[in-house]
């Protein structure tokens, strides 16, 4: 048995310039949830640079694929042996369906789960296989075990995190990726302290979430750096103390504003020039945390002697280096208490699924903040 749904399918091969017409809404068949899987009605899904990276080829994935991984919805049906959620439960998707049994999970690092990583790379669900087929009956790949640019999704039960009834799902859709990555980098990876200075490079969804996280933990000053003035304006609105248009003098200006260099820098632009500026703007003993995904071919020359002499830490952080099942409900609760205004990351109006390709083009052009798809706005679901 299967259901017909509308979903945004990416086809073809990446070229030198992004071709957004490769992403279009099709009618696809979705299987019923199998053992350990759930069927979710997707309510809201937002556009993330990781979706864009598949389209541009910076993050090569098997195609065709239904994109989308940052989303929230309501459980419609559960397969056998699912105990964590019931039909009617509001859930946030997580793109690491951690198994709880591999070496990384046992180490308390579920975002590094080897089972989830293998599934995500293959474009399959964590337990293997695909649940999507196109009109010709050909299998379609899943994006990060989720594929949320669709009316419905069948995912591993470990790909959903229940949130309290009454949670605003539009805001909740941001929690699984942008918020987890940006806030998690601040609180889990860098463990920023009260009154420590921090510079955030790249103020898209993840960078802006880092600004919110820095506000929440009492960092000061918070310096936003970006090439787009609209992004800098958003960062100031969300609580950055100073906004710097990125150029060759960025590191020097950070050093001036922080009395010799920042305690922390967060690189969320995925660009080597930003990594270099972020590193140069640190004080001795400072810490650079990288969350932006650069092109896999990019290289950054690190001076080893300086790392030692300056006692500098350079680290990566994947999905906030945290525990999504612990962190996502925390972020939802902090938002509910008015202490983490993550709703302000999103643009004030949503787009319908039919405009997903235009939305991706706007994201690529530097749209400030998250673009959210209101999936239900498209009309009645096919049953
Ligand atoms: Zn994402
Ligand atoms: Zn695992």
CSV table of C-alpha atoms and ligand atoms in Angstrom, one decimal:
chain,number,residue,atom,x,y,z
A,1,UNK,CA,0.0,0.0,0.0
A,2,UNK,CA,1.2,3.5,-0.7
A,3,UNK,CA,0.0,7.1,-0.8
A,4,UNK,CA,0.4,9.7,-3.5
A,5,UNK,CA,1.9,13.0,-2.3
A,6,UNK,CA,3.3,16.2,-3.8
A,7,UNK,CA,7.1,16.5,-3.2
A,8,UNK,CA,9.9,18.6,-4.5
A,9,UNK,CA,12.3,16.3,-6.4
A,10,UNK,CA,15.8,17.3,-7.5
A,11,UNK,CA,16.9,15.7,-10.8
A,12,UNK,CA,19.8,16.1,-13.2
A,13,UNK,CA,23.4,17.0,-12.7
A,14,UNK,CA,24.9,20.1,-11.1
A,15,UNK,CA,26.5,22.6,-13.6
A,16,UNK,CA,28.8,25.5,-13.1
A,17,UNK,CA,25.9,27.7,-12.1
A,18,UNK,CA,23.0,26.5,-10.0
A,19,UNK,CA,19.9,25.6,-12.1
A,20,UNK,CA,16.9,25.9,-9.8
A,21,UNK,CA,14.6,24.5,-12.5
A,22,UNK,CA,16.1,21.1,-11.6
A,23,UNK,CA,14.0,21.2,-8.5
A,24,UNK,CA,10.3,20.8,-9.2
A,25,UNK,CA,7.1,19.5,-7.5
A,26,UNK,CA,6.0,16.1,-8.7
A,27,UNK,CA,3.5,13.5,-7.6
A,28,UNK,CA,5.4,10.7,-6.0
A,29,UNK,CA,4.3,7.4,-4.3
A,30,UNK,CA,5.1,7.1,-0.6
A,31,UNK,CA,5.2,3.6,1.0
A,32,UNK,CA,3.4,2.9,4.3
A,33,UNK,CA,5.7,3.1,7.4
A,34,UNK,CA,7.6,-0.2,7.9
A,35,UNK,CA,8.9,-1.7,11.1
A,36,UNK,CA,10.4,1.0,13.3
A,37,UNK,CA,9.2,3.8,11.0
A,38,UNK,CA,6.6,6.6,11.1
A,39,UNK,CA,4.5,8.5,8.6
A,40,UNK,CA,4.4,12.2,9.4
A,41,UNK,CA,2.2,14.9,7.9
A,42,UNK,CA,4.7,17.7,7.3
A,43,UNK,CA,3.4,21.1,8.3
A,44,UNK,CA,6.3,23.4,7.9
A,45,UNK,CA,9.8,22.9,6.3
A,46,UNK,CA,12.4,25.5,5.9
A,47,UNK,CA,15.1,26.1,3.3
A,48,UNK,CA,18.6,25.4,4.5
A,49,UNK,CA,22.0,25.8,2.8
A,50,UNK,CA,22.5,22.0,3.1
A,51,UNK,CA,19.6,21.6,0.6
A,52,UNK,CA,21.2,24.2,-1.6
A,53,UNK,CA,24.6,22.4,-1.4
A,54,UNK,CA,23.0,19.3,-2.9
A,55,UNK,CA,21.6,21.4,-5.7
A,56,UNK,CA,24.9,23.1,-6.4
A,57,UNK,CA,27.0,19.9,-6.0
A,58,UNK,CA,29.0,21.2,-3.1
A,59,UNK,CA,27.5,18.2,-1.2
A,60,UNK,CA,27.2,15.4,-3.7
A,61,UNK,CA,24.3,13.1,-3.1
A,62,UNK,CA,22.6,10.4,-5.2
A,63,UNK,CA,19.7,11.8,-7.3
A,64,UNK,CA,16.8,12.0,-7.9
A,65,UNK,CA,16.1,13.1,-4.4
A,66,UNK,CA,13.3,14.8,-2.4
A,67,UNK,CA,15.1,17.6,-0.6
A,68,UNK,CA,14.3,19.1,2.8
A,69,UNK,CA,15.4,18.2,6.3
A,70,UNK,CA,14.6,21.1,8.6
A,71,UNK,CA,10.9,20.6,9.4
A,72,UNK,CA,8.1,19.8,11.8
A,73,UNK,CA,4.8,18.0,11.5
A,74,UNK,CA,2.4,15.6,13.2
A,75,UNK,CA,2.6,11.9,13.3
A,76,UNK,CA,-0.1,10.3,11.1
A,77,UNK,CA,0.7,6.6,11.5
A,78,UNK,CA,3.3,4.4,13.1
A,79,UNK,CA,4.8,1.2,12.0
A,80,UNK,CA,5.3,-1.9,14.1
A,81,UNK,CA,7.5,-1.7,17.2
A,82,UNK,CA,7.4,2.1,17.4
A,83,UNK,CA,7.0,3.2,21.0
A,84,UNK,CA,8.4,6.7,21.2
A,85,UNK,CA,5.6,8.5,19.4
A,86,UNK,CA,1.9,8.0,18.7
A,87,UNK,CA,-0.4,9.3,15.9
A,88,UNK,CA,-1.3,12.9,16.7
A,89,UNK,CA,2.0,13.7,18.3
A,90,UNK,CA,3.7,17.0,17.1
A,91,UNK,CA,7.3,16.3,16.1
A,92,UNK,CA,10.5,18.0,14.9
A,93,UNK,CA,12.6,16.1,12.4
A,94,UNK,CA,16.3,15.5,13.1
A,95,UNK,CA,18.6,14.5,10.2
A,96,UNK,CA,20.7,12.2,12.4
A,97,UNK,CA,18.6,9.1,13.2
A,98,UNK,CA,21.0,7.9,15.9
A,99,UNK,CA,20.9,4.2,16.5
A,100,UNK,CA,21.8,4.3,20.2
A,101,UNK,CA,24.1,1.2,19.8
A,102,UNK,CA,27.1,2.2,17.6
A,103,UNK,CA,30.4,3.3,19.1
A,104,UNK,CA,29.6,7.0,18.7
A,105,UNK,CA,26.2,6.7,20.2
A,106,UNK,CA,27.7,4.8,23.2
A,107,UNK,CA,30.3,7.5,23.5
A,108,UNK,CA,27.4,10.0,24.0
A,109,UNK,CA,27.9,11.5,20.5
A,110,UNK,CA,24.7,10.6,18.8
A,111,UNK,CA,25.1,13.2,16.1
A,112,UNK,CA,28.1,11.2,14.8
A,113,UNK,CA,26.1,8.0,14.7
A,114,UNK,CA,27.6,5.7,12.0
A,115,UNK,CA,24.3,4.1,11.0
A,116,UNK,CA,22.7,7.5,10.4
A,117,UNK,CA,25.8,8.7,8.5
A,118,UNK,CA,25.7,5.7,6.2
A,119,UNK,CA,22.0,6.1,5.5
A,120,UNK,CA,22.4,9.9,4.8
A,121,UNK,CA,25.3,9.4,2.4
A,122,UNK,CA,23.4,6.7,0.5
A,123,UNK,CA,20.2,8.8,0.4
A,124,UNK,CA,18.3,6.0,2.2
A,125,UNK,CA,16.6,5.7,5.6
A,126,UNK,CA,18.8,4.8,8.5
A,127,UNK,CA,17.7,1.2,8.4
A,128,UNK,CA,18.4,1.1,4.6
A,129,UNK,CA,16.1,1.4,1.6
A,130,UNK,CA,13.9,4.0,0.1
A,131,UNK,CA,10.1,4.6,0.6
A,132,UNK,CA,9.6,7.0,-2.3
A,133,UNK,CA,8.9,6.2,-6.0
A,134,UNK,CA,8.2,8.6,-8.9
A,135,UNK,CA,5.4,8.4,-11.4
A,136,UNK,CA,7.4,5.8,-13.5
A,137,UNK,CA,7.9,3.6,-10.4
A,138,UNK,CA,11.6,4.5,-10.1
A,139,UNK,CA,12.9,4.8,-6.5
A,140,UNK,CA,13.7,8.4,-5.3
A,141,UNK,CA,16.3,9.1,-2.6
A,142,UNK,CA,15.7,10.6,0.8
A,143,UNK,CA,17.5,13.7,1.9
A,144,UNK,CA,19.2,13.1,5.2
A,145,UNK,CA,16.7,10.5,6.1
A,146,UNK,CA,13.9,13.1,6.1
A,147,UNK,CA,12.8,14.5,2.7
A,148,UNK,CA,10.5,17.1,4.1
A,149,UNK,CA,9.8,19.2,1.0
A,150,UNK,CA,6.7,17.0,0.7
A,151,UNK,CA,3.2,16.7,2.1
A,152,UNK,CA,4.1,13.6,4.0
A,153,UNK,CA,7.3,11.7,4.9
A,154,UNK,CA,8.1,8.2,6.0
A,155,UNK,CA,11.1,8.2,8.3
A,156,UNK,CA,12.9,6.1,10.9
A,157,UNK,CA,11.3,6.7,14.3
A,158,UNK,CA,14.7,8.0,15.4
A,159,UNK,CA,14.4,10.8,12.9
A,160,UNK,CA,11.6,12.5,14.9
A,161,UNK,CA,11.7,14.2,18.3
A,162,UNK,CA,8.4,14.8,20.0
A,163,UNK,CA,7.7,18.3,21.2
A,164,UNK,CA,4.9,19.4,23.7
A,165,UNK,CA,1.3,19.6,22.4
A,166,UNK,CA,0.5,23.2,21.4
A,167,UNK,CA,4.1,23.9,20.2
A,168,UNK,CA,4.0,26.4,17.3
A,169,UNK,CA,5.2,24.1,14.4
A,170,UNK,CA,6.3,26.9,12.2
A,171,UNK,CA,8.9,27.9,14.7
A,172,UNK,CA,9.6,24.3,15.7
A,173,UNK,CA,10.5,23.5,12.1
A,174,UNK,CA,13.7,25.6,12.7
A,175,UNK,CA,14.8,23.7,15.7
A,176,UNK,CA,16.2,20.5,14.1
A,177,UNK,CA,18.9,22.2,12.0
A,178,UNK,CA,19.6,25.9,12.1
A,179,UNK,CA,18.8,26.3,15.9
A,180,UNK,CA,20.5,23.0,16.9
A,181,UNK,CA,23.6,23.8,14.8
A,182,UNK,CA,24.0,27.5,15.8
A,183,UNK,CA,22.9,27.4,19.4
A,184,UNK,CA,24.6,24.0,20.0
A,185,UNK,CA,27.9,25.4,18.7
A,186,UNK,CA,27.7,28.1,21.3
A,187,UNK,CA,26.6,26.0,24.3
A,188,UNK,CA,27.9,22.4,23.5
A,189,UNK,CA,31.0,22.9,21.4
A,190,UNK,CA,32.5,26.3,22.5
A,191,UNK,CA,30.8,26.4,25.9
A,192,UNK,CA,30.9,30.2,25.8
A,193,UNK,CA,31.0,31.9,29.2
A,194,UNK,CA,29.2,35.0,30.6
A,195,UNK,CA,30.9,38.2,29.4
A,196,UNK,CA,33.1,36.4,26.8
A,197,UNK,CA,33.5,38.2,23.4
A,198,UNK,CA,32.4,36.4,20.2
A,199,UNK,CA,32.4,37.1,16.5
A,200,UNK,CA,30.0,35.3,14.2
A,201,UNK,CA,31.0,35.0,10.5
A,202,UNK,CA,28.1,34.4,8.1
A,203,UNK,CA,24.7,35.5,9.4
A,204,UNK,CA,22.4,33.1,7.6
A,205,UNK,CA,20.0,30.9,9.6
A,206,UNK,CA,22.8,29.1,11.5
A,207,UNK,CA,24.8,32.2,12.2
A,208,UNK,CA,21.8,34.1,13.4
A,209,UNK,CA,20.9,31.2,15.6
A,210,UNK,CA,24.5,31.4,17.1
A,211,UNK,CA,23.8,35.1,17.8
A,212,UNK,CA,20.6,34.2,19.7
A,213,UNK,CA,22.6,31.5,21.6
A,214,UNK,CA,25.3,34.0,22.5
A,215,UNK,CA,22.7,36.5,23.7
A,216,UNK,CA,21.1,33.7,25.8
A,217,UNK,CA,24.4,32.8,27.5
A,218,UNK,CA,25.4,36.5,28.1
A,219,UNK,CA,28.3,36.8,25.7
A,220,UNK,CA,29.6,40.3,25.1
A,221,UNK,CA,30.3,41.9,22.8
A,222,UNK,CA,28.6,39.9,20.0
A,223,UNK,CA,30.1,40.9,16.7
A,224,UNK,CA,28.3,39.9,13.4
A,225,UNK,CA,30.3,39.6,10.2
A,226,UNK,CA,28.8,39.2,6.7
A,227,UNK,CA,29.1,40.3,3.1
A,228,UNK,CA,25.3,41.1,2.9
A,229,UNK,CA,24.2,44.3,4.7
A,230,UNK,CA,20.6,42.8,5.0
A,231,UNK,CA,22.1,39.9,7.0
A,232,UNK,CA,23.9,42.3,9.3
A,233,UNK,CA,20.7,44.3,9.9
A,234,UNK,CA,19.0,41.1,10.9
A,235,UNK,CA,21.9,40.2,13.3
A,236,UNK,CA,21.6,43.6,15.0
A,237,UNK,CA,17.9,43.1,15.3
A,238,UNK,CA,18.5,39.7,17.0
A,239,UNK,CA,21.0,41.1,19.5
A,240,UNK,CA,24.4,41.5,18.0
A,241,UNK,CA,26.2,44.5,19.5
A,242,UNK,CA,28.3,45.4,16.4
A,243,UNK,CA,28.0,44.5,12.7
A,244,UNK,CA,31.0,44.4,10.4
A,245,UNK,CA,30.8,44.2,6.6
A,246,UNK,CA,33.4,41.5,5.7
A,247,UNK,CA,36.6,42.8,4.1
A,248,UNK,CA,40.4,42.5,4.5
A,249,UNK,CA,40.3,44.6,7.7
A,250,UNK,CA,37.7,42.5,9.5
A,251,UNK,CA,40.1,40.7,11.8
A,252,UNK,CA,41.8,44.0,12.8
A,253,UNK,CA,38.4,45.6,13.5
A,254,UNK,CA,37.4,42.7,15.7
A,255,UNK,CA,40.7,42.9,17.6
A,256,UNK,CA,40.0,46.7,18.2
A,257,UNK,CA,36.4,46.1,19.3
A,258,UNK,CA,37.4,43.4,21.8
A,259,UNK,CA,40.6,44.8,23.2
A,260,UNK,CA,43.0,42.5,21.5
A,261,UNK,CA,40.9,39.7,19.9
A,262,UNK,CA,37.7,37.8,20.6
A,263,UNK,CA,37.5,34.9,23.0
A,264,UNK,CA,35.4,33.0,20.4
A,265,UNK,CA,34.8,33.0,16.7
A,266,UNK,CA,32.1,31.0,14.9
A,267,UNK,CA,32.4,30.4,11.2
A,268,UNK,CA,29.1,29.8,9.6
A,269,UNK,CA,29.8,31.0,6.1
A,270,UNK,CA,31.6,27.9,4.8
A,271,UNK,CA,34.3,30.1,3.1
A,272,UNK,CA,38.0,29.9,3.6
A,273,UNK,CA,38.4,33.7,3.6
A,274,UNK,CA,35.9,33.8,6.5
A,275,UNK,CA,37.8,31.0,8.4
A,276,UNK,CA,41.0,32.9,8.0
A,277,UNK,CA,39.5,36.2,9.2
A,278,UNK,CA,37.8,34.5,12.1
A,279,UNK,CA,41.1,32.9,13.2
A,280,UNK,CA,43.0,36.2,12.9
A,281,UNK,CA,40.4,38.0,15.0
A,282,UNK,CA,40.9,35.7,18.0
A,283,UNK,CA,42.9,36.6,21.1
A,284,UNK,CA,45.6,34.3,22.5
A,285,UNK,CA,43.8,31.3,24.1
A,286,UNK,CA,40.8,31.9,21.8
A,287,UNK,CA,38.6,29.3,20.2
A,288,UNK,CA,37.4,29.1,16.6
A,289,UNK,CA,34.4,26.8,16.1
A,290,UNK,CA,33.5,26.0,12.4
A,291,UNK,CA,30.0,25.1,11.5
A,292,UNK,CA,29.8,26.3,7.9
A,293,UNK,CA,30.1,23.6,5.2
A,294,UNK,CA,32.8,24.6,2.8
A,295,UNK,CA,33.3,23.0,-0.6
A,296,UNK,CA,35.0,19.6,0.1
A,297,UNK,CA,37.9,20.6,-2.1
A,298,UNK,CA,38.6,23.7,0.0
A,299,UNK,CA,41.9,23.9,2.0
A,300,UNK,CA,43.0,26.2,4.8
A,301,UNK,CA,46.7,26.5,5.8
A,302,UNK,CA,46.9,26.5,9.6
A,303,UNK,CA,50.2,27.7,11.1
A,304,UNK,CA,51.0,25.0,13.6
A,305,UNK,CA,53.6,27.0,15.6
A,306,UNK,CA,51.0,29.8,16.1
A,307,UNK,CA,48.4,27.3,17.4
A,308,UNK,CA,50.9,26.2,20.0
A,309,UNK,CA,52.3,29.6,20.9
A,310,UNK,CA,48.9,31.3,21.1
A,311,UNK,CA,47.2,28.3,22.7
A,312,UNK,CA,44.4,28.6,20.2
A,313,UNK,CA,41.7,25.9,19.6
A,314,UNK,CA,40.3,25.3,16.2
A,315,UNK,CA,37.4,22.9,16.1
A,316,UNK,CA,34.6,21.7,13.9
A,317,UNK,CA,31.0,21.3,15.2
A,318,UNK,CA,28.4,19.1,13.5
A,319,UNK,CA,24.7,19.6,14.3
A,320,UNK,CA,25.6,21.5,17.4
A,321,UNK,CA,27.8,18.7,18.9
A,322,UNK,CA,24.9,17.9,21.1
A,323,UNK,CA,22.2,15.4,21.9
A,324,UNK,CA,19.2,16.3,19.6
A,325,UNK,CA,16.7,14.4,21.8
A,326,UNK,CA,17.8,16.4,24.8
A,327,UNK,CA,18.5,19.8,23.1
A,328,UNK,CA,15.5,20.2,20.8
A,329,UNK,CA,12.9,20.1,23.6
A,330,UNK,CA,15.2,22.4,25.7
A,331,UNK,CA,15.3,24.9,22.8
A,332,UNK,CA,11.5,24.7,22.4
A,333,UNK,CA,11.0,25.3,26.1
A,334,UNK,CA,13.4,28.3,26.1
A,335,UNK,CA,11.5,29.7,23.1
A,336,UNK,CA,8.2,29.2,25.0
A,337,UNK,CA,9.7,31.1,28.0
A,338,UNK,CA,10.8,34.0,25.7
A,339,UNK,CA,14.5,33.4,26.4
A,340,UNK,CA,15.4,32.2,22.9
A,341,UNK,CA,13.4,34.1,20.3
A,342,UNK,CA,14.1,31.6,17.5
A,343,UNK,CA,10.8,32.5,15.7
A,344,UNK,CA,12.6,35.7,14.6
A,345,UNK,CA,15.0,33.7,12.5
A,346,UNK,CA,12.2,33.1,10.0
A,347,UNK,CA,10.8,35.5,7.4
A,348,UNK,CA,7.4,36.8,8.4
A,349,UNK,CA,5.6,35.2,5.5
A,350,UNK,CA,5.7,31.6,4.4
A,351,UNK,CA,5.8,30.3,0.8
A,352,UNK,CA,3.8,27.4,-0.7
A,353,UNK,CA,5.6,24.2,-1.7
A,354,UNK,CA,5.0,25.2,-5.4
A,355,UNK,CA,7.5,28.0,-4.9
A,356,UNK,CA,10.3,25.9,-3.5
A,357,UNK,CA,12.6,26.5,-6.5
A,358,UNK,CA,12.1,30.3,-6.3
A,359,UNK,CA,12.7,30.1,-2.6
A,360,UNK,CA,16.0,28.3,-3.1
A,361,UNK,CA,17.1,30.9,-5.6
A,362,UNK,CA,16.3,33.6,-3.1
A,363,UNK,CA,18.3,31.8,-0.4
A,364,UNK,CA,21.2,31.5,-2.9
A,365,UNK,CA,21.0,35.2,-3.6
A,366,UNK,CA,21.4,36.0,0.1
A,367,UNK,CA,17.9,36.2,1.6
A,368,UNK,CA,18.2,37.3,5.3
A,369,UNK,CA,16.8,34.7,7.6
A,370,UNK,CA,15.0,31.5,7.1
A,371,UNK,CA,12.4,31.0,4.3
A,372,UNK,CA,9.7,28.6,5.5
A,373,UNK,CA,7.4,26.5,3.4
A,374,UNK,CA,3.8,26.2,4.7
A,375,UNK,CA,3.2,22.7,3.3
A,376,UNK,CA,-0.5,22.6,4.1
A,377,UNK,CA,-1.0,26.0,2.4
A,378,UNK,CA,-0.9,24.0,-0.9
A,379,UNK,CA,-4.3,22.7,-0.3
A,380,UNK,CA,-5.9,19.4,0.6
A,381,UNK,CA,-3.7,16.4,1.0
A,382,UNK,CA,-4.1,13.4,-1.3
A,383,UNK,CA,-5.3,10.6,1.0
B,1,LIG,ZN1,20.1,22.2,7.5
B,2,LIG,ZN1,24.6,5.1,16.4
